[in-house]
Amino acid sequence: MTENIGVIGTKPAQRTGVERIVNAPLPTVYGQFRAVGYLDHDRGDEQVALVYGDIGAEGVLTRLHSECLTGDAFGSQHCECGDQLAAALRAVAAEGSGVVVYLRGHEGRGIGLLAKLRAMALQAEGLDTVEANLALGLPVDARDYGVAAEILRDLGVSSVRLMSNNPRKREALLRHGITVAEQVPLLIPPCENNITYLRTKRERLDHHLPHLDAVAHWS
């Protein structure tokens, strides 16, 4: 067998886009998922989609979950991220099929962990989440959902029922060629530690959070 080593003095073409690397069973407290791992050659990020049951192409119950170490792993009450992730995993298990795409590189709406912690420190001094990012000279939301759309296409999904309160996620998927058949609310009861943050998301980032009206008495 002759090995194809290419032309001497040339470099092999660099890969681009998202490549599926592995598909492994992942038993969880929510049910038996499959962890489908991807490598984003453009950004260098490792990504994973948690798939439950036999998903089709249309109307797949889907969550695009932005990585949040403090909420997802540490149970932070500064945000509702950890509770949203748990609720999404429970929802797809109850549905019998669905996908949760866990988007690494989205920490702090795309600004990174340390920058997010710096923004949280400013919020403790009285700034809201939008003001804190801007005070640090950072974008309010730097997330890109192109990778999520590529992952969904690789899984054979063309239309989703998107679990999100953020209309910008819906708009981003539409721009990347994924149909959003329905936007499914993912409302988590607020607490005193995150009510200000959630109100800012509603008032300044257009999140649909009607349940906050029930706690209007909180300052």
PDB file of C-alpha atoms in Angstrom:
ATOM      1  CA  MET A   1       0.000   0.000   0.000  1.00  0.00           C
ATOM      2  CA  THR A   2       1.385   3.378  -1.003  1.00  0.00           C
ATOM      3  CA  GLU A   3       1.083   6.128   1.572  1.00  0.00           C
ATOM      4  CA  ASN A   4      -0.108   9.461   0.251  1.00  0.00           C
ATOM      5  CA  ILE A   5       2.303  11.956   1.810  1.00  0.00           C
ATOM      6  CA  GLY A   6       1.432  14.872  -0.459  1.00  0.00           C
ATOM      7  CA  VAL A   7       3.797  17.215  -2.189  1.00  0.00           C
ATOM      8  CA  ILE A   8       7.084  17.836  -0.384  1.00  0.00           C
ATOM      9  CA  GLY A   9       7.230  21.313   1.131  1.00  0.00           C
ATOM     10  CA  THR A  10       3.452  21.795   1.330  1.00  0.00           C
ATOM     11  CA  LYS A  11       1.240  21.708   4.411  1.00  0.00           C
ATOM     12  CA  PRO A  12      -1.918  19.607   4.539  1.00  0.00           C
ATOM     13  CA  ALA A  13      -5.125  21.598   4.197  1.00  0.00           C
ATOM     14  CA  GLN A  14      -6.397  22.814   7.551  1.00  0.00           C
ATOM     15  CA  ARG A  15      -9.786  21.450   8.491  1.00  0.00           C
ATOM     16  CA  THR A  16     -12.663  23.823   9.084  1.00  0.00           C
ATOM     17  CA  GLY A  17     -16.143  23.497  10.470  1.00  0.00           C
ATOM     18  CA  VAL A  18     -17.465  21.039  13.029  1.00  0.00           C
ATOM     19  CA  GLU A  19     -16.418  17.382  13.038  1.00  0.00           C
ATOM     20  CA  ARG A  20     -18.176  14.597  14.922  1.00  0.00           C
ATOM     21  CA  ILE A  21     -15.566  12.751  16.990  1.00  0.00           C
ATOM     22  CA  VAL A  22     -17.381  10.327  19.293  1.00  0.00           C
ATOM     23  CA  ASN A  23     -20.790   8.964  20.242  1.00  0.00           C
ATOM     24  CA  ALA A  24     -20.918   7.465  23.750  1.00  0.00           C
ATOM     25  CA  PRO A  25     -23.710   6.323  26.082  1.00  0.00           C
ATOM     26  CA  LEU A  26     -24.205   8.666  29.029  1.00  0.00           C
ATOM     27  CA  PRO A  27     -26.434   7.436  31.858  1.00  0.00           C
ATOM     28  CA  THR A  28     -27.602  10.396  33.966  1.00  0.00           C
ATOM     29  CA  VAL A  29     -29.993  11.058  36.834  1.00  0.00           C
ATOM     30  CA  TYR A  30     -32.411  12.292  34.156  1.00  0.00           C
ATOM     31  CA  GLY A  31     -32.221   9.186  31.964  1.00  0.00           C
ATOM     32  CA  GLN A  32     -30.081   7.410  29.412  1.00  0.00           C
ATOM     33  CA  PHE A  33     -28.582   9.934  27.008  1.00  0.00           C
ATOM     34  CA  ARG A  34     -26.025   9.706  24.225  1.00  0.00           C
ATOM     35  CA  ALA A  35     -23.136  12.161  24.402  1.00  0.00           C
ATOM     36  CA  VAL A  36     -22.156  13.107  20.862  1.00  0.00           C
ATOM     37  CA  GLY A  37     -18.832  14.929  20.927  1.00  0.00           C
ATOM     38  CA  TYR A  38     -17.640  17.402  18.308  1.00  0.00           C
ATOM     39  CA  LEU A  39     -14.522  19.405  17.551  1.00  0.00           C
ATOM     40  CA  ASP A  40     -14.975  22.926  16.240  1.00  0.00           C
ATOM     41  CA  HIS A  41     -11.939  23.267  13.972  1.00  0.00           C
ATOM     42  CA  ASP A  42     -12.481  27.009  13.520  1.00  0.00           C
ATOM     43  CA  ARG A  43     -12.404  27.952  17.219  1.00  0.00           C
ATOM     44  CA  GLY A  44     -10.697  24.917  18.704  1.00  0.00           C
ATOM     45  CA  ASP A  45     -13.591  24.286  21.106  1.00  0.00           C
ATOM     46  CA  GLU A  46     -14.770  20.820  22.079  1.00  0.00           C
ATOM     47  CA  GLN A  47     -18.565  20.639  22.016  1.00  0.00           C
ATOM     48  CA  VAL A  48     -21.152  18.071  23.063  1.00  0.00           C
ATOM     49  CA  ALA A  49     -24.777  17.330  22.269  1.00  0.00           C
ATOM     50  CA  LEU A  50     -26.795  15.220  24.706  1.00  0.00           C
ATOM     51  CA  VAL A  51     -29.305  13.221  22.685  1.00  0.00           C
ATOM     52  CA  TYR A  52     -32.243  11.373  24.210  1.00  0.00           C
ATOM     53  CA  GLY A  53     -34.212   8.714  22.368  1.00  0.00           C
ATOM     54  CA  ASP A  54     -34.720   8.491  18.627  1.00  0.00           C
ATOM     55  CA  ILE A  55     -34.893  12.027  17.304  1.00  0.00           C
ATOM     56  CA  GLY A  56     -36.413  12.848  13.956  1.00  0.00           C
ATOM     57  CA  ALA A  57     -35.805  15.774  11.653  1.00  0.00           C
ATOM     58  CA  GLU A  58     -38.815  17.951  12.454  1.00  0.00           C
ATOM     59  CA  GLY A  59     -40.014  19.630  15.629  1.00  0.00           C
ATOM     60  CA  VAL A  60     -37.279  18.195  17.846  1.00  0.00           C
ATOM     61  CA  LEU A  61     -37.420  19.461  21.428  1.00  0.00           C
ATOM     62  CA  THR A  62     -34.086  21.271  21.740  1.00  0.00           C
ATOM     63  CA  ARG A  63     -32.123  23.348  24.192  1.00  0.00           C
ATOM     64  CA  LEU A  64     -29.040  25.371  23.224  1.00  0.00           C
ATOM     65  CA  HIS A  65     -27.365  25.775  26.595  1.00  0.00           C
ATOM     66  CA  SER A  66     -24.548  28.249  27.013  1.00  0.00           C
ATOM     67  CA  GLU A  67     -21.752  27.001  29.248  1.00  0.00           C
ATOM     68  CA  CYS A  68     -21.975  28.490  32.759  1.00  0.00           C
ATOM     69  CA  LEU A  69     -19.498  26.993  35.215  1.00  0.00           C
ATOM     70  CA  THR A  70     -20.773  28.942  38.195  1.00  0.00           C
ATOM     71  CA  GLY A  71     -24.406  28.001  37.598  1.00  0.00           C
ATOM     72  CA  ASP A  72     -24.115  24.551  36.032  1.00  0.00           C
ATOM     73  CA  ALA A  73     -21.435  23.129  38.348  1.00  0.00           C
ATOM     74  CA  PHE A  74     -21.457  25.274  41.486  1.00  0.00           C
ATOM     75  CA  GLY A  75     -25.180  25.970  41.841  1.00  0.00           C
ATOM     76  CA  SER A  76     -24.791  29.744  41.733  1.00  0.00           C
ATOM     77  CA  GLN A  77     -27.971  31.686  42.439  1.00  0.00           C
ATOM     78  CA  HIS A  78     -26.648  34.713  40.598  1.00  0.00           C
ATOM     79  CA  CYS A  79     -28.299  33.271  37.473  1.00  0.00           C
ATOM     80  CA  GLU A  80     -30.816  30.541  36.607  1.00  0.00           C
ATOM     81  CA  CYS A  81     -28.494  28.600  34.273  1.00  0.00           C
ATOM     82  CA  GLY A  82     -28.015  25.477  36.349  1.00  0.00           C
ATOM     83  CA  ASP A  83     -31.738  25.112  36.948  1.00  0.00           C
ATOM     84  CA  GLN A  84     -32.449  25.685  33.259  1.00  0.00           C
ATOM     85  CA  LEU A  85     -30.004  22.955  32.254  1.00  0.00           C
ATOM     86  CA  ALA A  86     -31.604  20.494  34.671  1.00  0.00           C
ATOM     87  CA  ALA A  87     -35.100  21.474  33.522  1.00  0.00           C
ATOM     88  CA  ALA A  88     -34.141  21.004  29.867  1.00  0.00           C
ATOM     89  CA  LEU A  89     -32.683  17.537  30.489  1.00  0.00           C
ATOM     90  CA  ARG A  90     -35.808  16.536  32.411  1.00  0.00           C
ATOM     91  CA  ALA A  91     -38.022  17.909  29.635  1.00  0.00           C
ATOM     92  CA  VAL A  92     -36.400  15.949  26.799  1.00  0.00           C
ATOM     93  CA  ALA A  93     -36.466  12.786  28.917  1.00  0.00           C
ATOM     94  CA  ALA A  94     -40.170  13.316  29.634  1.00  0.00           C
ATOM     95  CA  GLU A  95     -40.773  13.985  25.929  1.00  0.00           C
ATOM     96  CA  GLY A  96     -39.091  10.695  25.036  1.00  0.00           C
ATOM     97  CA  SER A  97     -36.676  12.334  22.627  1.00  0.00           C
ATOM     98  CA  GLY A  98     -34.753  15.557  22.209  1.00  0.00           C
ATOM     99  CA  VAL A  99     -31.395  17.298  22.183  1.00  0.00           C
ATOM    100  CA  VAL A 100     -29.486  19.523  24.593  1.00  0.00           C
ATOM    101  CA  VAL A 101     -26.529  21.167  22.847  1.00  0.00           C
ATOM    102  CA  TYR A 102     -24.042  22.283  25.501  1.00  0.00           C
ATOM    103  CA  LEU A 103     -22.131  25.204  24.021  1.00  0.00           C
ATOM    104  CA  ARG A 104     -18.639  25.655  25.369  1.00  0.00           C
ATOM    105  CA  GLY A 105     -17.014  29.029  24.752  1.00  0.00           C
ATOM    106  CA  HIS A 106     -20.268  30.757  25.705  1.00  0.00           C
ATOM    107  CA  GLU A 107     -19.287  31.453  29.316  1.00  0.00           C
ATOM    108  CA  GLY A 108     -20.565  34.845  30.424  1.00  0.00           C
ATOM    109  CA  ARG A 109     -22.476  35.351  27.137  1.00  0.00           C
ATOM    110  CA  GLY A 110     -19.202  34.741  25.330  1.00  0.00           C
ATOM    111  CA  ILE A 111     -16.761  36.916  27.306  1.00  0.00           C
ATOM    112  CA  GLY A 112     -15.099  34.071  29.232  1.00  0.00           C
ATOM    113  CA  LEU A 113     -14.977  32.935  32.846  1.00  0.00           C
ATOM    114  CA  LEU A 114     -12.599  35.506  34.351  1.00  0.00           C
ATOM    115  CA  ALA A 115     -14.286  38.395  32.579  1.00  0.00           C
ATOM    116  CA  LYS A 116     -17.644  37.108  33.797  1.00  0.00           C
ATOM    117  CA  LEU A 117     -16.374  37.029  37.372  1.00  0.00           C
ATOM    118  CA  ARG A 118     -15.085  40.583  36.989  1.00  0.00           C
ATOM    119  CA  ALA A 119     -18.523  41.605  35.708  1.00  0.00           C
ATOM    120  CA  MET A 120     -20.159  39.866  38.662  1.00  0.00           C
ATOM    121  CA  ALA A 121     -17.918  41.852  41.013  1.00  0.00           C
ATOM    122  CA  LEU A 122     -19.136  45.067  39.376  1.00  0.00           C
ATOM    123  CA  GLN A 123     -22.730  43.904  39.704  1.00  0.00           C
ATOM    124  CA  ALA A 124     -22.143  43.421  43.431  1.00  0.00           C
ATOM    125  CA  GLU A 125     -21.243  47.133  43.498  1.00  0.00           C
ATOM    126  CA  GLY A 126     -24.518  48.133  41.855  1.00  0.00           C
ATOM    127  CA  LEU A 127     -24.131  47.834  38.074  1.00  0.00           C
ATOM    128  CA  ASP A 128     -26.490  45.601  36.129  1.00  0.00           C
ATOM    129  CA  THR A 129     -25.233  42.806  33.877  1.00  0.00           C
ATOM    130  CA  VAL A 130     -25.291  44.973  30.750  1.00  0.00           C
ATOM    131  CA  GLU A 131     -23.581  47.946  32.416  1.00  0.00           C
ATOM    132  CA  ALA A 132     -20.906  45.679  33.917  1.00  0.00           C
ATOM    133  CA  ASN A 133     -19.869  44.238  30.556  1.00  0.00           C
ATOM    134  CA  LEU A 134     -19.754  47.674  28.986  1.00  0.00           C
ATOM    135  CA  ALA A 135     -17.742  49.075  31.900  1.00  0.00           C
ATOM    136  CA  LEU A 136     -15.135  46.389  31.188  1.00  0.00           C
ATOM    137  CA  GLY A 137     -15.046  47.342  27.506  1.00  0.00           C
ATOM    138  CA  LEU A 138     -16.658  44.025  26.558  1.00  0.00           C
ATOM    139  CA  PRO A 139     -19.639  43.171  24.348  1.00  0.00           C
ATOM    140  CA  VAL A 140     -22.986  42.627  26.040  1.00  0.00           C
ATOM    141  CA  ASP A 141     -23.450  39.330  24.177  1.00  0.00           C
ATOM    142  CA  ALA A 142     -20.677  37.820  22.058  1.00  0.00           C
ATOM    143  CA  ARG A 143     -22.215  34.391  21.504  1.00  0.00           C
ATOM    144  CA  ASP A 144     -22.443  32.777  18.086  1.00  0.00           C
ATOM    145  CA  TYR A 145     -24.815  29.909  17.332  1.00  0.00           C
ATOM    146  CA  GLY A 146     -23.361  28.760  14.012  1.00  0.00           C
ATOM    147  CA  VAL A 147     -21.726  25.760  15.692  1.00  0.00           C
ATOM    148  CA  ALA A 148     -25.045  24.770  17.276  1.00  0.00           C
ATOM    149  CA  ALA A 149     -26.727  24.848  13.874  1.00  0.00           C
ATOM    150  CA  GLU A 150     -23.966  22.672  12.376  1.00  0.00           C
ATOM    151  CA  ILE A 151     -24.330  20.162  15.206  1.00  0.00           C
ATOM    152  CA  LEU A 152     -28.098  19.999  14.723  1.00  0.00           C
ATOM    153  CA  ARG A 153     -27.671  19.417  11.002  1.00  0.00           C
ATOM    154  CA  ASP A 154     -25.158  16.643  11.675  1.00  0.00           C
ATOM    155  CA  LEU A 155     -27.756  15.006  13.936  1.00  0.00           C
ATOM    156  CA  GLY A 156     -30.280  15.209  11.117  1.00  0.00           C
ATOM    157  CA  VAL A 157     -32.362  17.946  12.742  1.00  0.00           C
ATOM    158  CA  SER A 158     -33.830  20.623  10.496  1.00  0.00           C
ATOM    159  CA  SER A 159     -36.647  21.972  12.683  1.00  0.00           C
ATOM    160  CA  VAL A 160     -36.736  22.477  16.454  1.00  0.00           C
ATOM    161  CA  ARG A 161     -39.033  23.339  19.301  1.00  0.00           C
ATOM    162  CA  LEU A 162     -36.578  25.601  21.044  1.00  0.00           C
ATOM    163  CA  MET A 163     -36.537  25.712  24.831  1.00  0.00           C
ATOM    164  CA  SER A 164     -35.513  29.307  25.441  1.00  0.00           C
ATOM    165  CA  ASN A 165     -36.770  32.643  26.712  1.00  0.00           C
ATOM    166  CA  ASN A 166     -34.319  34.501  24.485  1.00  0.00           C
ATOM    167  CA  PRO A 167     -35.704  35.574  21.080  1.00  0.00           C
ATOM    168  CA  ARG A 168     -32.158  36.163  19.815  1.00  0.00           C
ATOM    169  CA  LYS A 169     -31.449  32.431  19.932  1.00  0.00           C
ATOM    170  CA  ARG A 170     -34.425  31.836  17.669  1.00  0.00           C
ATOM    171  CA  GLU A 171     -33.260  34.543  15.280  1.00  0.00           C
ATOM    172  CA  ALA A 172     -29.731  33.116  15.235  1.00  0.00           C
ATOM    173  CA  LEU A 173     -30.913  29.612  14.368  1.00  0.00           C
ATOM    174  CA  LEU A 174     -33.100  30.969  11.596  1.00  0.00           C
ATOM    175  CA  ARG A 175     -30.115  32.844  10.152  1.00  0.00           C
ATOM    176  CA  HIS A 176     -28.145  29.604  10.163  1.00  0.00           C
ATOM    177  CA  GLY A 177     -30.841  27.639   8.365  1.00  0.00           C
ATOM    178  CA  ILE A 178     -32.581  25.815  11.241  1.00  0.00           C
ATOM    179  CA  THR A 179     -36.352  26.260  11.399  1.00  0.00           C
ATOM    180  CA  VAL A 180     -37.822  27.102  14.804  1.00  0.00           C
ATOM    181  CA  ALA A 181     -41.290  25.594  14.798  1.00  0.00           C
ATOM    182  CA  GLU A 182     -42.003  26.771  18.334  1.00  0.00           C
ATOM    183  CA  GLN A 183     -40.284  28.646  21.133  1.00  0.00           C
ATOM    184  CA  VAL A 184     -40.955  26.796  24.389  1.00  0.00           C
ATOM    185  CA  PRO A 185     -40.647  28.861  27.604  1.00  0.00           C
ATOM    186  CA  LEU A 186     -38.116  27.637  30.155  1.00  0.00           C
ATOM    187  CA  LEU A 187     -39.165  29.614  33.202  1.00  0.00           C
ATOM    188  CA  ILE A 188     -37.392  29.046  36.511  1.00  0.00           C
ATOM    189  CA  PRO A 189     -38.808  30.505  39.740  1.00  0.00           C
ATOM    190  CA  PRO A 190     -36.608  33.470  40.680  1.00  0.00           C
ATOM    191  CA  CYS A 191     -34.959  34.033  44.041  1.00  0.00           C
ATOM    192  CA  GLU A 192     -33.843  37.207  45.807  1.00  0.00           C
ATOM    193  CA  ASN A 193     -30.268  36.666  44.611  1.00  0.00           C
ATOM    194  CA  ASN A 194     -31.107  36.664  40.907  1.00  0.00           C
ATOM    195  CA  ILE A 195     -34.230  38.795  40.583  1.00  0.00           C
ATOM    196  CA  THR A 196     -32.301  41.928  39.581  1.00  0.00           C
ATOM    197  CA  TYR A 197     -30.282  39.970  37.015  1.00  0.00           C
ATOM    198  CA  LEU A 198     -33.436  38.421  35.547  1.00  0.00           C
ATOM    199  CA  ARG A 199     -35.228  41.762  35.366  1.00  0.00           C
ATOM    200  CA  THR A 200     -32.272  43.187  33.465  1.00  0.00           C
ATOM    201  CA  LYS A 201     -32.447  40.270  31.026  1.00  0.00           C
ATOM    202  CA  ARG A 202     -36.133  41.035  30.470  1.00  0.00           C
ATOM    203  CA  GLU A 203     -35.855  44.814  30.249  1.00  0.00           C
ATOM    204  CA  ARG A 204     -32.546  45.211  28.402  1.00  0.00           C
ATOM    205  CA  LEU A 205     -31.973  41.900  26.581  1.00  0.00           C
ATOM    206  CA  ASP A 206     -35.574  41.205  25.489  1.00  0.00           C
ATOM    207  CA  HIS A 207     -35.947  37.876  27.302  1.00  0.00           C
ATOM    208  CA  HIS A 208     -39.553  36.730  27.699  1.00  0.00           C
ATOM    209  CA  LEU A 209     -39.925  36.348  31.474  1.00  0.00           C
ATOM    210  CA  PRO A 210     -43.559  37.056  32.380  1.00  0.00           C
ATOM    211  CA  HIS A 211     -43.315  35.093  35.631  1.00  0.00           C
ATOM    212  CA  LEU A 212     -41.246  37.893  37.183  1.00  0.00           C
ATOM    213  CA  ASP A 213     -44.404  39.945  37.614  1.00  0.00           C
ATOM    214  CA  ALA A 214     -45.404  37.618  40.467  1.00  0.00           C
ATOM    215  CA  VAL A 215     -42.468  38.857  42.541  1.00  0.00           C
ATOM    216  CA  ALA A 216     -42.854  42.569  41.819  1.00  0.00           C
ATOM    217  CA  HIS A 217     -42.634  43.240  45.587  1.00  0.00           C
ATOM    218  CA  TRP A 218     -38.943  42.281  45.638  1.00  0.00           C
ATOM    219  CA  SER A 219     -36.646  45.250  45.411  1.00  0.00           C
TER     220      SER A 219
END
